mmCIF file of C-alpha atoms and ligand atoms in Angstrom:
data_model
loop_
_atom_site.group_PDB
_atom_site.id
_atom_site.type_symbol
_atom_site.label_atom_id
_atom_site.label_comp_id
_atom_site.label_asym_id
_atom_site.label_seq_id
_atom_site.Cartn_x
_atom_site.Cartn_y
_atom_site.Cartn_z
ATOM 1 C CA UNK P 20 -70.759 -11.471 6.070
ATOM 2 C CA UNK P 21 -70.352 -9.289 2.753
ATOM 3 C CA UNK P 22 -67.344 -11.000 0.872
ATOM 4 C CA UNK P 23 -65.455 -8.629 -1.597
ATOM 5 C CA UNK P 24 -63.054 -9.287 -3.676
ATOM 6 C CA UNK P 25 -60.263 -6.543 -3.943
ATOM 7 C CA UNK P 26 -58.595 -6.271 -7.749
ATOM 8 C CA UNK P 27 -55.151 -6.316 -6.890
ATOM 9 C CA UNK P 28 -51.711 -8.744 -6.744
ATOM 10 C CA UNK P 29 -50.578 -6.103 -4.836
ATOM 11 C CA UNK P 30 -50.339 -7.858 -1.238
ATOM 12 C CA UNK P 31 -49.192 -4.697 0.750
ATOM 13 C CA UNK P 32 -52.332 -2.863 -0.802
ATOM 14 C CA UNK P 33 -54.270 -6.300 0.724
ATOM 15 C CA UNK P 34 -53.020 -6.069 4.288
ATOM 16 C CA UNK P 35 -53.380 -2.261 4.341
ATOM 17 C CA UNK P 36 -57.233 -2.565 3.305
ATOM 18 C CA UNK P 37 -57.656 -5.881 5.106
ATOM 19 C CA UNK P 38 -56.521 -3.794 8.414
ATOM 20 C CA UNK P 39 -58.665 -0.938 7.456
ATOM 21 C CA UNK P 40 -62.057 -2.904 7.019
ATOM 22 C CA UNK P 41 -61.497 -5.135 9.908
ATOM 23 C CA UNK P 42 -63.529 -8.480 10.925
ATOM 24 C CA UNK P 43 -66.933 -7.355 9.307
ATOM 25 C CA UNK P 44 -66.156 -8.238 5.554
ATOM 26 C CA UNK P 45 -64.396 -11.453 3.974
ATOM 27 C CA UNK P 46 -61.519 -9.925 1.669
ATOM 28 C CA UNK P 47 -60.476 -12.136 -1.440
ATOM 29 C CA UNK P 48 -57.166 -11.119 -3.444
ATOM 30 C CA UNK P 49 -57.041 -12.293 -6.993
ATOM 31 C CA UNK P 50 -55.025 -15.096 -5.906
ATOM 32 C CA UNK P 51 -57.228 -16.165 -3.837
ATOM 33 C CA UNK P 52 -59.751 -16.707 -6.432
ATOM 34 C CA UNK P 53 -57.562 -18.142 -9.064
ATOM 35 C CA UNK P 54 -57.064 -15.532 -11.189
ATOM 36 C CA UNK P 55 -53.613 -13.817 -10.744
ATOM 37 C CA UNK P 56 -54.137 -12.068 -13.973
ATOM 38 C CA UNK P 57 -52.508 -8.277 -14.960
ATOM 39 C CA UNK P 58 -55.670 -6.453 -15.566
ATOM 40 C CA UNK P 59 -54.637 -3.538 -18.152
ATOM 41 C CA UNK P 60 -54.847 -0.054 -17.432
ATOM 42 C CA UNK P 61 -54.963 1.704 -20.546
ATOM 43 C CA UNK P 62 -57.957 4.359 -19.467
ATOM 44 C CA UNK P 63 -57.481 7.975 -19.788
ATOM 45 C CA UNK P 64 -58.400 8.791 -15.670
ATOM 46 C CA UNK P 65 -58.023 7.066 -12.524
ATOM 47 C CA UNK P 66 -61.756 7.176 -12.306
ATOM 48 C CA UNK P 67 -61.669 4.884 -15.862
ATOM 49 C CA UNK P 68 -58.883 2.334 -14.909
ATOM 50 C CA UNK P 69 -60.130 1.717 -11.405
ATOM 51 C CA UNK P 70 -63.854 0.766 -12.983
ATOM 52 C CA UNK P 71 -62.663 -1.114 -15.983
ATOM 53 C CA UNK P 72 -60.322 -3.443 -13.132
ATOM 54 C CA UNK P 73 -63.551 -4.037 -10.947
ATOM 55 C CA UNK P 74 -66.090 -4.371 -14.145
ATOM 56 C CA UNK P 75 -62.890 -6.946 -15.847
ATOM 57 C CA UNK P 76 -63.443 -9.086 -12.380
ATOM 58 C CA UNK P 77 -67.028 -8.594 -11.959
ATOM 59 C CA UNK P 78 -67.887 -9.830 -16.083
ATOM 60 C CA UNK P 79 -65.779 -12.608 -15.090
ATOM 61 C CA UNK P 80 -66.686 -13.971 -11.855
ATOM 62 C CA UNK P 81 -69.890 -12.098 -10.798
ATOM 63 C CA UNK P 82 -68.713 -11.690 -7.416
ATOM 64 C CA UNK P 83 -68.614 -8.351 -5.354
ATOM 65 C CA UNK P 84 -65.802 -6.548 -6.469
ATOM 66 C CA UNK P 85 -63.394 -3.207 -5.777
ATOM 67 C CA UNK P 86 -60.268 -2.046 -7.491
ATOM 68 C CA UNK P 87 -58.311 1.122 -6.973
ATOM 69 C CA UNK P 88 -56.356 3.632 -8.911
ATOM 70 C CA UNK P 89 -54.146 5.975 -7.415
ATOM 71 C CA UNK P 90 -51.604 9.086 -9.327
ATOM 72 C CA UNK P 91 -49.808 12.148 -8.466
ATOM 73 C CA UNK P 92 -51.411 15.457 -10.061
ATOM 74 C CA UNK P 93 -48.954 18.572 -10.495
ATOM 75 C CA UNK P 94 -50.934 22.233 -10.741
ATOM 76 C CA UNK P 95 -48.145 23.253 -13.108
ATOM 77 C CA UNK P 96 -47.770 20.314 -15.353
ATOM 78 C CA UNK P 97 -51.777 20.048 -15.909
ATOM 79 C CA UNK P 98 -52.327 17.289 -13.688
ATOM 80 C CA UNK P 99 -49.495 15.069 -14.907
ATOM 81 C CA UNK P 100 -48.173 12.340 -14.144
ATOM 82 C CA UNK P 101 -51.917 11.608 -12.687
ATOM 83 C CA UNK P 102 -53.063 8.335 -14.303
ATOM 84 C CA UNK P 103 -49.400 7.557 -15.644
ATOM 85 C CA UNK P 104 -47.759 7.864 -12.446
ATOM 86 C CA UNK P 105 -46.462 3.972 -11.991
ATOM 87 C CA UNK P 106 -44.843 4.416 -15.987
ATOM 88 C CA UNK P 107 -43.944 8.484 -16.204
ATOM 89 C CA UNK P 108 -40.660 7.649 -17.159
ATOM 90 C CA UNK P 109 -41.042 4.707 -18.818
ATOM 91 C CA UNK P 110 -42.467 0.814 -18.638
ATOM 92 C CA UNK P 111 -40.005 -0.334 -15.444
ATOM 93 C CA UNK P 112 -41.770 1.944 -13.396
ATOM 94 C CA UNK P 113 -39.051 3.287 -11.727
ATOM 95 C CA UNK P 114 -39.672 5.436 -8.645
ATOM 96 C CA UNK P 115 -36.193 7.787 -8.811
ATOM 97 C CA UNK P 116 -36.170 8.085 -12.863
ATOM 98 C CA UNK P 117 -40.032 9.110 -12.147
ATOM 99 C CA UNK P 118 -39.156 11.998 -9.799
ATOM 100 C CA UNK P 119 -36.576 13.087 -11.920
ATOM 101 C CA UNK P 120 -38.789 13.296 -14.452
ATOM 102 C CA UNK P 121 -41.333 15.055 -12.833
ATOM 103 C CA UNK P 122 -39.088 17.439 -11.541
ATOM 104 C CA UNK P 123 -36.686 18.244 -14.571
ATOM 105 C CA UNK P 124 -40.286 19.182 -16.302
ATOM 106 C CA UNK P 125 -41.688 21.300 -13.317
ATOM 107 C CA UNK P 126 -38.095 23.288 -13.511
ATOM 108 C CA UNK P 127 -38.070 26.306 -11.073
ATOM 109 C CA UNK P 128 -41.583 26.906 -11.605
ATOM 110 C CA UNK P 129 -42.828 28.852 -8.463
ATOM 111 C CA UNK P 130 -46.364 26.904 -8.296
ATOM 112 C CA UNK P 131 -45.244 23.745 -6.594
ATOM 113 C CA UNK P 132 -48.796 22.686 -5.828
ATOM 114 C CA UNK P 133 -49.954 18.690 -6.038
ATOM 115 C CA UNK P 134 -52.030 16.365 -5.141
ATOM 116 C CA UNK P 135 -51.959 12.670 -4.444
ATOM 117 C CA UNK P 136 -55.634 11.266 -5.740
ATOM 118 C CA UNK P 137 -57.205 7.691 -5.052
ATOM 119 C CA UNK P 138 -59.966 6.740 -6.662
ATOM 120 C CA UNK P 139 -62.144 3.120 -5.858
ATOM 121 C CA UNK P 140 -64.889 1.529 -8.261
ATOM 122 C CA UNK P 141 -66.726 -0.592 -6.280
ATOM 123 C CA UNK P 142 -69.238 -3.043 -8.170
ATOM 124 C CA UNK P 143 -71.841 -4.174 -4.893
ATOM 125 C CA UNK P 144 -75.075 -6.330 -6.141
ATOM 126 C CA UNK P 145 -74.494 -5.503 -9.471
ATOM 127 C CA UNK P 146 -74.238 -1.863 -8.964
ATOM 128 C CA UNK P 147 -71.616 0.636 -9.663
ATOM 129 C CA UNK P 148 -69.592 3.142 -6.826
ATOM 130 C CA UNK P 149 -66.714 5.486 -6.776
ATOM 131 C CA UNK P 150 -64.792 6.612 -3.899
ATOM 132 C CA UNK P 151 -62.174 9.577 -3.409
ATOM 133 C CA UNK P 152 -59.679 9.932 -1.488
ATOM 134 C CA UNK P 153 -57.176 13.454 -1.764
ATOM 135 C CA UNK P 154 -53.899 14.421 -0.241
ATOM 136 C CA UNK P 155 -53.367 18.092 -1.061
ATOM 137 C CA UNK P 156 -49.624 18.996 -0.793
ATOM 138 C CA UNK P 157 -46.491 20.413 -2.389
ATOM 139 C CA UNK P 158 -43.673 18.739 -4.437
ATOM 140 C CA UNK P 159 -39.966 19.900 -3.173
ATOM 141 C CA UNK P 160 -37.011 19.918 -5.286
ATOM 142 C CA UNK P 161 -34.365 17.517 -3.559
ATOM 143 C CA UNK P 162 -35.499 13.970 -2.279
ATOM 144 C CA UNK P 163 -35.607 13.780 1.117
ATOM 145 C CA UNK P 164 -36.293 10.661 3.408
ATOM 146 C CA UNK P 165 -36.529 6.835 2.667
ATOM 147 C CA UNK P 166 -40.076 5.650 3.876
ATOM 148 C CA UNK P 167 -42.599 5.095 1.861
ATOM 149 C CA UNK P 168 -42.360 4.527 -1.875
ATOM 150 C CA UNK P 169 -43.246 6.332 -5.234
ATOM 151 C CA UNK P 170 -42.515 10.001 -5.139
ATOM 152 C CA UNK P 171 -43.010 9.932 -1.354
ATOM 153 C CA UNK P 172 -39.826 11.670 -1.060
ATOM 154 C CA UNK P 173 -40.540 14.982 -2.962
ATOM 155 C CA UNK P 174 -43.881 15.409 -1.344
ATOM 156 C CA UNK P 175 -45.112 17.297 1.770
ATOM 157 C CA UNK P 176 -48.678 16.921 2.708
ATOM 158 C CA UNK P 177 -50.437 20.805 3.761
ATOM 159 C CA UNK P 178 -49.764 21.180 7.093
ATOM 160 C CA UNK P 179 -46.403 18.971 7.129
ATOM 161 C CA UNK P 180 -43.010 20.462 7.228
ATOM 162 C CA UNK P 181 -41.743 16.878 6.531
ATOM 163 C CA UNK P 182 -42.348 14.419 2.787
ATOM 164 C CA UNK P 183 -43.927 11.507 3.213
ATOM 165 C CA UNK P 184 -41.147 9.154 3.444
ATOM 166 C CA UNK P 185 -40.113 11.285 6.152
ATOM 167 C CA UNK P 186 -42.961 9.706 8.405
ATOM 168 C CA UNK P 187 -43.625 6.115 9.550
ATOM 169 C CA UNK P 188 -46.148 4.270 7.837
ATOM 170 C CA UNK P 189 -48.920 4.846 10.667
ATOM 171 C CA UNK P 190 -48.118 8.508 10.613
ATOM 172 C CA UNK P 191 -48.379 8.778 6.635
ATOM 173 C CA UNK P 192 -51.862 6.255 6.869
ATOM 174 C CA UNK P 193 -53.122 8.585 9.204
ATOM 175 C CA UNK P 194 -53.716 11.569 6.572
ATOM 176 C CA UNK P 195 -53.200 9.659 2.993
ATOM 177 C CA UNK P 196 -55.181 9.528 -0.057
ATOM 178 C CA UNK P 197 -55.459 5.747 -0.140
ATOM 179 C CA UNK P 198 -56.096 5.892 3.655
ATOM 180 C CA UNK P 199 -58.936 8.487 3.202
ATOM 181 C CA UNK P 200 -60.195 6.876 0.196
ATOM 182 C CA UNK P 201 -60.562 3.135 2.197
ATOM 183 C CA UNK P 202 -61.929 4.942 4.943
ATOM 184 C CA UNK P 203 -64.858 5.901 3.079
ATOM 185 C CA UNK P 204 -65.498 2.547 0.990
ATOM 186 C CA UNK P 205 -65.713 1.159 5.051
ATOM 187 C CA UNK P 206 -68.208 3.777 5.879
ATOM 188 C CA UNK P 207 -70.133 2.593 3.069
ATOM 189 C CA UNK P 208 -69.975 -1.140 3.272
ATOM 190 C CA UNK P 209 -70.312 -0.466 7.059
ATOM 191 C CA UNK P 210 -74.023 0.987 6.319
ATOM 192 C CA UNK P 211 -74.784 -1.248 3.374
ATOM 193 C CA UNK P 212 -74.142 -4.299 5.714
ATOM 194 C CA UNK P 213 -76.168 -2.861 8.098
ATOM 195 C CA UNK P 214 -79.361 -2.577 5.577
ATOM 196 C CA UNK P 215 -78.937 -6.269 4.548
ATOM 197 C CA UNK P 216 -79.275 -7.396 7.921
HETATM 198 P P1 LIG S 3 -51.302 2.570 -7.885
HETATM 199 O O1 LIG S 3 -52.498 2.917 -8.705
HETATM 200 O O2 LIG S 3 -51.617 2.491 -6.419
HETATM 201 O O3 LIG S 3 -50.575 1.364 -8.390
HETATM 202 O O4 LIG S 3 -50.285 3.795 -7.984
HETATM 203 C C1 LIG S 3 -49.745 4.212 -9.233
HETATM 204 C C2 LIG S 3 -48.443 4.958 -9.006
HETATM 205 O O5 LIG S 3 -48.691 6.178 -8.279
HETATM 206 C C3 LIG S 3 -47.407 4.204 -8.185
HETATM 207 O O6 LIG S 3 -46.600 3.382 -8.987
HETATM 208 C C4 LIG S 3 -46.592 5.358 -7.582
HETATM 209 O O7 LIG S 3 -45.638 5.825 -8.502
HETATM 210 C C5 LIG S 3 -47.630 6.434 -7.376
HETATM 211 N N1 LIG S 3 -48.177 6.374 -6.001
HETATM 212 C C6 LIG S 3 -49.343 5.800 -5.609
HETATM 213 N N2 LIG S 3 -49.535 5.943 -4.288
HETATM 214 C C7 LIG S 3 -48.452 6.609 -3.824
HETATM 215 C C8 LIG S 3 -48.068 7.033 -2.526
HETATM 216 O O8 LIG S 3 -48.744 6.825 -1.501
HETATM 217 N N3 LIG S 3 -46.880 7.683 -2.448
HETATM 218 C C9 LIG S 3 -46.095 7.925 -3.529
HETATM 219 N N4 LIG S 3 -46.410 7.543 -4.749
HETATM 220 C C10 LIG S 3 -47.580 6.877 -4.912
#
């Protein structure tokens, strides 16, 4: 069995992924290997912090090793708050203060365009990985709904009339970045497993 260790404290993140990848792979959190440490994410893209996280665990443990990075990118604010999503309005990463933010900058502006973007860094046998995982969507201008977390509530996935913390959990996991992203590290491991048989 392929044991991983995912690059998180983040024990909702754990269960999510540990549901997603099923019986096939052993999942280790931090925790469980001893080192509940606050890896820094000081990189200028997702792509960056993700791989530093996995390459901080991998330098010190030489295990098999994944950590994800996930923002929200505005069309008419060049992409921000992207990789400084969790702290956009400052270091107590508050969700509301966040939105407000976001939307006090994006004003009127017609273009209401976004995206949600997950990226993983997987380090497997020494080698390096990334996985993507996009929700395309639009931002609204009043908060609506109380599912979810993050800017959930000013954001309506294409195709949706409702935000995202307008829908369940299952319904949201069915079409969202982080979903799509973990669905495709699976797909991978799936096959990799598969050769090392
Ligand atoms: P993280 O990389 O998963 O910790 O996400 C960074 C930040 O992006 C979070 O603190 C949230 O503000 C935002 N974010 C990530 N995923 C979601 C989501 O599914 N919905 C809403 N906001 C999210």
């Amino acid at each position: 069995m392929v044991q991983l260790v995912f690059a998180t404290n983040n024990i909702h993140k754990l269960r999510e992924i540990n549901h997603i990848l099923g019986d096939s792979f052993s999942l280790l959190s931090l925790k469980d290997i001893g080192m509940e440490i606050d890896i820094p994410e000081n990189e200028a893209t997702l792509e960056g912090n993700a791989m530093y996280k996995a390459k901080h665990i991998y330098e010190l443990t030489a295990m098999n090793v994944f950590a994800d990075d996930t923002g929200l990118e505005i069309d008419v604010l060049g992409g921000l708050p992207g990789v400084h999503s969790a702290r956009f309005a400052g270091e107590s990463k508050d969700f509301s203060a966040n939105i407000e933010k976001a939307l006090a900058m994006m004003g009127m502006a017609e273009n209401r365009n976004a995206r949600f973007r997950t990226v993983i860094a997987l380090i497997l046998d020494g080698k390096e990985f990334l996985f993507e995982g996009v929700s395309e969507g639009r931002i609204i201008s009043d908060k609506r709904g109380s599912e979810g977390f993050g800017y959930d509530p000013v954001f309506v996935p294409e195709g949706e009339t409702r935000t995202f913390a307008e829908m369940t959990l299952a319904e949201k996991n069915r079409i969202s970045h982080r979903a799509r992203a973990f669905e495709k590290l699976r797909e991978f491991l799936v096959l990799h497993a598969d050769k090392r048989q």
